[in-house]
Amino acid sequence: MHNAGPGLLLSYAVAGVAIFFVVRALGELLVYRPVSGSFATYAEEFIGHWAGFATGWSYWLMWVVTGTAELAAAGIYVRYWWPAVPQWLPGLIALAILGVANLAAVRLFGEFEF
């Protein structure tokens, strides 16, 4: 905050307003036409097949990248407290726990994620 200045708060406010309107529009679409699927279904229906395809795969890629970054962060945090532990081990353990929880039951996975 000290290095970025007040422009940081303004940037967060502008991004928050934009996200609010996007989520609000998705809520309106859900009320207008409830479908089983994600927002990629709406992109496919209202824009075209290519938009649904691109939206779905970019969403999947975003979660793969985010999940990998979170597992790497787990390794960095553990390495801060226990430098002797290799960085890949806590990430692998966290991945195994989430994988087992997902295989056991979807409800259990949701509770672990929460």
mmCIF file of C-alpha atoms in Angstrom, residues 30-70:
data_model
loop_
_atom_site.group_PDB
_atom_site.id
_atom_site.type_symbol
_atom_site.label_atom_id
_atom_site.label_comp_id
_atom_site.label_asym_id
_atom_site.label_seq_id
_atom_site.Cartn_x
_atom_site.Cartn_y
_atom_site.Cartn_z
ATOM 1 C CA LEU A 30 -30.169 -17.470 -14.301
ATOM 2 C CA VAL A 31 -33.604 -16.068 -13.488
ATOM 3 C CA TYR A 32 -34.402 -15.559 -17.183
ATOM 4 C CA ARG A 33 -33.299 -19.003 -18.321
ATOM 5 C CA PRO A 34 -32.316 -21.541 -15.636
ATOM 6 C CA VAL A 35 -30.011 -24.196 -17.090
ATOM 7 C CA SER A 36 -27.912 -26.941 -15.620
ATOM 8 C CA GLY A 37 -24.409 -25.870 -16.436
ATOM 9 C CA SER A 38 -22.083 -22.998 -15.894
ATOM 10 C CA PHE A 39 -21.775 -19.549 -17.398
ATOM 11 C CA ALA A 40 -20.133 -21.217 -20.409
ATOM 12 C CA THR A 41 -23.604 -22.545 -21.239
ATOM 13 C CA TYR A 42 -24.887 -18.982 -21.483
ATOM 14 C CA ALA A 43 -21.931 -17.956 -23.637
ATOM 15 C CA GLU A 44 -22.676 -20.842 -25.994
ATOM 16 C CA GLU A 45 -26.389 -20.096 -26.136
ATOM 17 C CA PHE A 46 -26.255 -16.332 -26.609
ATOM 18 C CA ILE A 47 -22.955 -15.824 -28.464
ATOM 19 C CA GLY A 48 -22.125 -19.099 -30.176
ATOM 20 C CA HIS A 49 -20.526 -22.512 -29.842
ATOM 21 C CA TRP A 50 -17.007 -21.089 -30.055
ATOM 22 C CA ALA A 51 -17.670 -18.724 -27.129
ATOM 23 C CA GLY A 52 -18.967 -21.524 -24.913
ATOM 24 C CA PHE A 53 -16.011 -23.713 -25.845
ATOM 25 C CA ALA A 54 -13.461 -20.948 -25.195
ATOM 26 C CA THR A 55 -15.133 -19.888 -21.949
ATOM 27 C CA GLY A 56 -15.312 -23.422 -20.590
ATOM 28 C CA TRP A 57 -11.709 -24.284 -21.378
ATOM 29 C CA SER A 58 -10.334 -20.950 -20.162
ATOM 30 C CA TYR A 59 -12.248 -21.454 -16.905
ATOM 31 C CA TRP A 60 -10.729 -24.932 -16.547
ATOM 32 C CA LEU A 61 -7.248 -23.583 -17.292
ATOM 33 C CA MET A 62 -7.712 -20.810 -14.726
ATOM 34 C CA TRP A 63 -8.482 -23.379 -12.012
ATOM 35 C CA VAL A 64 -5.534 -25.567 -13.005
ATOM 36 C CA VAL A 65 -3.180 -22.589 -12.746
ATOM 37 C CA THR A 66 -4.786 -21.372 -9.501
ATOM 38 C CA GLY A 67 -4.671 -24.828 -7.933
ATOM 39 C CA THR A 68 -1.027 -25.250 -8.860
ATOM 40 C CA ALA A 69 -0.193 -21.839 -7.379
ATOM 41 C CA GLU A 70 -1.999 -22.703 -4.132
#
